[in-house]
Coordinates of C-alpha atoms and ligand atoms in Angstrom, one line a residue:
G1279 CA 69.2 129.2 79.0
R1280 CA 69.5 130.0 82.6
V1281 CA 68.0 131.8 85.3
N1282 CA 70.1 133.0 88.4
I1283 CA 68.3 132.3 91.6
I1284 CA 70.5 134.8 93.5
G1285 CA 74.0 136.3 93.2
E1286 CA 73.3 139.2 90.8
H1287 CA 76.1 141.3 89.5
T1288 CA 78.5 139.6 91.7
D1289 CA 80.5 137.5 89.1
Y1290 CA 82.7 140.3 87.6
S1291 CA 84.1 140.8 91.2
Y1292 CA 84.6 137.2 91.7
G1293 CA 81.9 136.6 94.2
Y1294 CA 79.2 133.9 94.6
V1295 CA 76.3 133.1 92.3
M1296 CA 73.6 130.3 92.4
P1297 CA 72.0 129.8 88.9
I1298 CA 70.0 126.9 87.3
A1299 CA 69.9 125.9 83.6
I1300 CA 66.3 125.9 82.4
N1301 CA 64.3 123.9 79.9
L1302 CA 64.3 126.7 77.4
Y1303 CA 66.8 125.8 74.7
T1304 CA 68.8 126.8 71.7
I1305 CA 69.0 123.8 69.3
I1306 CA 71.5 123.3 66.6
D1307 CA 70.6 120.7 64.1
Y1308 CA 73.8 120.2 61.9
E1309 CA 76.1 118.0 59.9
K1310 CA 79.8 118.3 58.9
S1311 CA 80.2 120.3 55.9
D1312 CA 82.9 121.9 53.7
K1313 CA 81.5 125.4 54.3
L1314 CA 80.0 127.2 57.3
V1315 CA 76.3 127.7 56.5
L1316 CA 73.7 128.4 59.2
Y1317 CA 70.1 129.2 59.1
S1318 CA 68.5 131.0 62.0
E1319 CA 64.9 130.3 62.5
A1320 CA 64.5 133.4 64.8
Y1321 CA 65.8 135.7 62.3
N1322 CA 64.6 133.8 59.3
E1323 CA 67.9 134.2 57.4
T1324 CA 70.7 132.0 56.2
K1325 CA 74.4 133.1 56.7
E1326 CA 77.5 131.6 55.1
F1327 CA 81.0 132.4 56.4
D1328 CA 84.4 131.7 55.3
L1329 CA 86.3 130.5 58.3
A1330 CA 89.7 131.4 56.8
N1331 CA 88.7 134.8 57.1
I1332 CA 87.9 135.6 60.8
K1333 CA 88.9 139.0 61.5
S1334 CA 86.2 141.5 62.1
K1335 CA 82.7 141.2 63.4
T1336 CA 79.6 140.9 61.2
N1337 CA 77.4 142.7 63.7
S1338 CA 74.9 139.9 63.5
W1339 CA 73.9 136.8 65.3
L1340 CA 76.6 135.0 63.4
D1341 CA 79.2 136.8 65.7
Y1342 CA 78.4 134.5 68.6
I1343 CA 79.4 131.4 66.3
I1344 CA 82.5 132.9 64.6
G1345 CA 83.6 134.3 68.0
V1346 CA 83.6 130.6 69.2
Y1347 CA 85.6 129.4 66.2
K1348 CA 88.0 132.4 66.6
V1349 CA 88.8 131.5 70.4
M1350 CA 89.2 127.9 69.5
H1351 CA 91.7 128.9 66.7
D1352 CA 93.5 131.1 69.0
M1353 CA 93.9 128.1 71.2
G1354 CA 95.3 126.0 68.4
L1355 CA 92.2 124.0 67.7
N1356 CA 91.0 123.6 64.3
P1357 CA 87.3 122.6 64.1
G1358 CA 86.0 122.6 60.5
P1359 CA 82.7 123.9 59.3
I1360 CA 79.0 122.8 59.8
N1361 CA 76.0 123.1 57.9
G1362 CA 72.8 123.5 60.1
K1363 CA 69.8 125.1 61.4
I1364 CA 69.5 127.1 64.8
S1365 CA 66.1 126.9 66.4
G1366 CA 64.6 126.5 69.9
N1367 CA 62.2 128.0 72.4
L1368 CA 64.6 130.3 74.4
P1369 CA 63.6 134.0 73.8
I1370 CA 66.3 136.3 72.6
G1371 CA 67.3 139.4 74.6
S1372 CA 65.1 138.6 77.5
G1373 CA 67.6 138.1 80.2
L1374 CA 67.8 134.4 79.9
S1375 CA 71.2 134.0 78.3
S1376 CA 70.4 133.4 74.8
S1377 CA 73.8 134.4 73.9
A1378 CA 75.6 132.1 76.2
S1379 CA 73.2 129.4 75.1
L1380 CA 74.2 129.8 71.4
E1381 CA 77.9 130.1 72.3
L1382 CA 77.8 126.9 74.3
A1383 CA 75.6 125.0 71.7
I1384 CA 78.0 125.8 69.0
A1385 CA 81.0 124.8 71.2
A1386 CA 79.4 121.5 72.2
A1387 CA 78.7 120.7 68.6
L1388 CA 82.2 121.4 67.4
N1389 CA 83.6 119.7 70.3
H1390 CA 81.5 116.5 69.5
T1391 CA 82.0 116.5 65.8
Y1392 CA 85.5 117.5 65.5
E1393 CA 86.6 115.5 68.6
L1394 CA 88.3 118.5 70.3
K1395 CA 88.1 116.8 73.8
L1396 CA 87.1 119.8 75.5
D1397 CA 85.4 119.6 79.1
R1398 CA 82.5 121.7 80.3
L1399 CA 84.7 124.3 82.1
Q1400 CA 86.8 124.9 78.9
M1401 CA 83.7 125.3 76.7
A1402 CA 82.2 127.7 79.3
L1403 CA 85.5 129.8 79.1
I1404 CA 85.6 129.7 75.4
G1405 CA 82.0 130.9 75.3
K1406 CA 82.8 133.7 77.8
K1407 CA 85.9 134.7 75.8
A1408 CA 84.0 134.8 72.5
E1409 CA 81.4 137.0 74.3
N1410 CA 84.0 139.4 75.9
E1411 CA 86.6 139.6 73.2
F1412 CA 84.8 139.0 70.0
V1413 CA 81.1 140.2 70.5
G1414 CA 82.4 142.8 72.9
V1415 CA 80.2 142.4 75.9
P1416 CA 82.1 142.5 79.1
S1417 CA 80.1 140.0 81.0
G1418 CA 81.2 137.6 83.8
I1419 CA 81.2 133.8 83.8
L1420 CA 77.7 133.3 85.3
D1421 CA 75.8 132.6 82.0
Q1422 CA 78.2 130.4 80.4
F1423 CA 78.9 128.4 83.5
A1424 CA 75.1 127.9 84.2
V1425 CA 74.4 126.8 80.7
S1426 CA 77.4 124.4 80.4
F1427 CA 77.1 122.9 83.9
G1428 CA 73.2 122.8 84.5
K1429 CA 72.0 119.6 86.0
K1430 CA 68.4 118.3 86.2
G1431 CA 67.0 118.9 89.5
Y1432 CA 69.9 120.9 91.0
A1433 CA 70.9 124.5 91.4
I1434 CA 74.6 125.3 91.0
F1435 CA 76.5 127.1 93.7
L1436 CA 79.5 128.6 92.2
D1437 CA 82.5 130.6 93.5
T1438 CA 83.3 132.6 90.5
Q1439 CA 86.9 133.3 91.7
T1440 CA 88.0 129.7 92.2
L1441 CA 85.3 128.2 89.8
K1442 CA 84.7 125.5 92.5
Y1443 CA 81.1 124.6 92.4
Q1444 CA 78.6 122.4 94.3
Y1445 CA 75.2 121.1 93.0
I1446 CA 72.4 121.7 95.3
P1447 CA 69.2 119.8 95.2
F1448 CA 66.3 122.0 93.8
P1449 CA 63.2 120.1 95.1
D1450 CA 60.3 119.2 93.1
I1451 CA 57.8 120.8 95.1
L1452 CA 59.2 124.3 94.3
Q1453 CA 58.4 126.1 91.1
I1454 CA 60.3 128.9 89.4
I1455 CA 58.0 131.1 87.1
V1456 CA 60.1 133.1 84.6
F1457 CA 58.2 136.3 84.0
N1458 CA 59.4 138.2 80.8
T1459 CA 58.6 141.9 81.2
G1460 CA 58.7 142.1 77.3
I1461 CA 61.4 144.7 77.5
K1462 CA 64.5 143.9 75.6
R1463 CA 67.6 144.5 77.4
E1464 CA 70.4 144.9 74.8
L1465 CA 70.2 148.7 75.1
A1466 CA 71.5 148.5 78.5
N1467 CA 75.0 147.2 77.7
S1468 CA 76.6 150.7 78.4
E1469 CA 75.0 150.6 81.9
Y1470 CA 76.5 147.3 82.4
A1471 CA 79.8 148.4 81.6
N1472 CA 79.4 151.4 84.0
R1473 CA 78.6 149.2 86.8
K1474 CA 81.5 146.9 86.1
K1475 CA 83.9 149.9 85.9
I1476 CA 82.8 151.0 89.4
V1477 CA 83.4 147.6 90.7
E1478 CA 86.8 147.4 89.1
E1479 CA 87.8 150.7 90.6
S1480 CA 86.7 149.7 94.0
L1481 CA 88.7 146.5 94.1
G1482 CA 91.6 148.6 92.8
I1483 CA 91.3 151.2 95.6
L1484 CA 90.9 148.5 98.3
K1485 CA 93.6 146.2 96.6
K1486 CA 91.5 143.2 96.7
N1487 CA 91.0 140.4 94.2
S1488 CA 87.5 139.5 95.0
S1489 CA 84.3 141.1 96.6
K1490 CA 84.4 138.2 99.0
E1491 CA 87.4 139.7 100.6
I1492 CA 85.7 143.0 101.3
N1493 CA 83.9 143.9 104.6
E1494 CA 81.6 146.6 105.8
K1495 CA 84.5 148.5 107.3
D1496 CA 86.5 148.6 104.0
L1497 CA 83.5 150.3 102.3
D1498 CA 84.4 153.5 104.2
K1499 CA 87.5 154.0 102.1
L1500 CA 85.5 154.2 99.1
P1501 CA 83.9 157.3 97.3
L1502 CA 80.2 157.6 97.9
L1503 CA 78.9 155.8 94.7
H1504 CA 81.4 153.1 94.8
K1505 CA 80.5 152.5 98.6
K1506 CA 76.8 152.2 97.6
R1507 CA 77.4 149.7 94.9
M1508 CA 79.9 147.6 96.7
G1509 CA 77.7 147.6 99.7
Y1510 CA 75.1 145.8 97.7
I1511 CA 77.5 143.3 96.3
I1512 CA 79.1 142.3 99.6
R1513 CA 75.5 141.8 101.1
E1514 CA 74.6 139.9 97.9
N1515 CA 77.6 137.5 98.3
Q1516 CA 76.2 136.8 101.9
R1517 CA 72.8 136.3 100.7
V1518 CA 73.9 133.5 98.2
L1519 CA 75.4 131.6 101.0
M1520 CA 72.2 132.0 103.2
A1521 CA 70.1 131.0 100.2
M1522 CA 72.1 127.9 99.8
D1523 CA 71.6 127.0 103.4
C1524 CA 67.8 127.6 103.1
L1525 CA 67.6 125.1 100.0
K1526 CA 69.7 122.5 102.0
N1527 CA 67.4 122.9 105.0
H1528 CA 64.1 123.0 102.9
D1529 CA 63.3 126.4 104.4
Y1530 CA 61.4 128.0 101.5
V1531 CA 59.8 130.8 103.4
S1532 CA 63.2 132.2 104.3
L1533 CA 64.6 131.5 100.8
G1534 CA 61.8 133.6 99.5
K1535 CA 62.5 136.5 101.9
I1536 CA 66.2 136.5 100.8
L1537 CA 65.1 136.8 97.3
V1538 CA 62.9 139.8 98.0
E1539 CA 65.5 141.4 100.1
A1540 CA 68.0 140.9 97.1
H1541 CA 65.5 142.5 94.8
R1542 CA 65.1 145.6 97.0
D1543 CA 68.8 146.0 97.6
I1544 CA 69.6 145.8 93.9
A1545 CA 66.9 148.2 93.0
T1546 CA 67.9 150.7 95.6
N1547 CA 71.6 150.4 95.8
Y1548 CA 72.7 148.9 92.4
E1549 CA 70.0 150.6 90.6
V1550 CA 69.5 148.0 87.8
S1551 CA 65.7 147.3 88.3
S1552 CA 62.8 149.0 86.6
P1553 CA 59.4 150.0 87.4
E1554 CA 58.0 147.0 85.5
L1555 CA 60.4 144.4 87.5
D1556 CA 59.5 146.0 90.8
F1557 CA 55.8 145.7 89.8
V1558 CA 56.2 142.0 89.1
V1559 CA 58.0 141.5 92.4
N1560 CA 55.2 143.2 94.3
E1561 CA 52.4 141.6 92.6
A1562 CA 53.9 138.0 92.9
L1563 CA 53.9 138.5 96.8
K1564 CA 50.3 139.7 96.9
Y1565 CA 49.2 136.5 95.4
G1566 CA 51.3 134.2 97.6
A1567 CA 54.6 133.6 96.2
Y1568 CA 57.6 132.8 98.5
G1569 CA 59.6 135.4 96.9
A1570 CA 60.6 137.1 93.6
R1571 CA 63.5 139.0 92.0
L1572 CA 64.8 140.4 88.9
T1573 CA 67.3 137.8 87.3
G1574 CA 70.3 138.6 85.0
A1575 CA 71.5 141.9 84.3
G1576 CA 68.3 143.7 84.8
F1577 CA 67.1 146.9 83.1
G1578 CA 64.1 145.0 81.8
G1579 CA 64.4 141.4 80.8
S1580 CA 62.9 138.8 83.1
A1581 CA 62.0 138.3 86.8
I1582 CA 61.7 135.0 88.6
I1583 CA 58.9 134.1 91.0
L1584 CA 59.5 131.4 93.5
S1585 CA 56.3 129.5 94.7
G1586 CA 55.1 126.2 95.7
K1587 CA 54.2 124.0 92.6
E1588 CA 50.7 123.7 93.6
N1589 CA 49.8 127.4 93.3
S1590 CA 52.3 128.3 90.8
E1591 CA 50.0 128.6 87.7
K1592 CA 47.5 130.7 89.5
I1593 CA 50.1 133.2 90.7
A1594 CA 51.6 133.5 87.3
K1595 CA 48.2 134.1 85.7
K1596 CA 47.4 136.7 88.3
V1597 CA 50.7 138.5 88.0
Y1598 CA 50.3 138.3 84.0
Q1599 CA 46.7 139.8 84.4
S1600 CA 47.7 142.8 86.4
Y1601 CA 50.9 143.4 84.6
T1602 CA 49.3 143.6 81.2
K1603 CA 46.6 145.9 82.6
E1604 CA 49.3 148.2 83.9
F1605 CA 51.9 148.1 81.0
K1606 CA 51.7 147.7 77.2
Y1607 CA 54.8 145.6 76.8
K1608 CA 54.3 142.1 75.3
A1609 CA 54.9 140.1 78.5
S1610 CA 54.8 136.4 78.9
Y1611 CA 55.5 133.8 81.6
T1612 CA 56.9 130.2 81.6
L1613 CA 57.1 127.6 84.4
V1614 CA 60.6 126.4 84.2
E1615 CA 62.6 123.4 85.7
A1616 CA 66.2 123.0 86.8
S1617 CA 67.5 121.3 83.8
E1618 CA 70.5 119.7 82.1
G1619 CA 73.0 122.1 80.6
T1620 CA 74.4 121.7 77.1
Y1621 CA 74.3 118.2 75.5
V1622 CA 74.5 116.5 72.2
L1623 CA 71.6 114.2 71.1
Ligands
GLA2124 C1 74.6 139.3 82.7 C2 76.0 138.9 82.6 C3 76.5 137.9 83.7 C4 76.2 138.6 85.0 C5 74.7 139.1 85.1 C6 74.3 139.7 86.3 O1 73.7 138.1 82.7 O2 76.2 138.3 81.4 O3 77.9 137.7 83.6 O4 77.0 139.6 85.3 O5 74.3 139.8 84.0 O6 74.4 139.0 87.5

């Protein structure tokens, strides 16, 4: 899976993002076979599928898999079936990219077993296309790129327009705590599409290809709501650059402040936060975190808390205690590491 350190809702206007892959995984244990048969541990069910027949969706978890097959077929690749089991410790629907994780796991498995000779970028793009065109979620490249390119001990700074990236050392003395609010975020898909529509209209009005090309002054040419949303995005792009500098200069206090500023801005001007996410951010700061913010699409899902390694467990416990006192959702937290992306064992 992944968490995005900063650069939220910037990828579908081709701005900057800075995620890490995390050590919560989807695992596919498989062998070559003459039929596609997969068991999902999370859903406790086995599904079979006839690959000669990929037309419509099944409206189940299988769509992420046959979506990847479909995109590969459309590219003229012809991976055969596998028989296997899907398991892992990455929670589904918690804003940690369980869908990109499944897409990339299957892409890597097929790439390896059927010798497709795809590189990491091609696999990330295949995953995105499966998600956009087959599953029908209009997401950007953030999730698939992070899951595909993750590197142990590094954050990834990515320009989502050029797809040029840099690995930025993520130091051992820092800890990222993922705080899962317990609120599933699938329901938010229509809100996500609404945000994306406003952004696309804004790029159209301003005749720009990327939010990176928009400045404060341009915003005056936009209708009020568009101005509010795009104002957030152009400030967020700047914050990604500043956050990268903070990491390079080992300035974690400033990095934390930037994360909090990003959270306040996305809550006020992009309106994808929730009372629960705001609560987590405020509590984390009370107990001595450097910073915290929602991660991923928002509307529930997870927040990240950035702290020093030495007091991370204490902060996580305190936030958990006050959160579960305040809200009834089944929350959880995990201390995660910047980890390797997709690989074949
Ligand atoms: C979801 C999408 C990503 C990105 C984030 C918000 O995770 O899949 O493409 O837009 O939301 O930053």
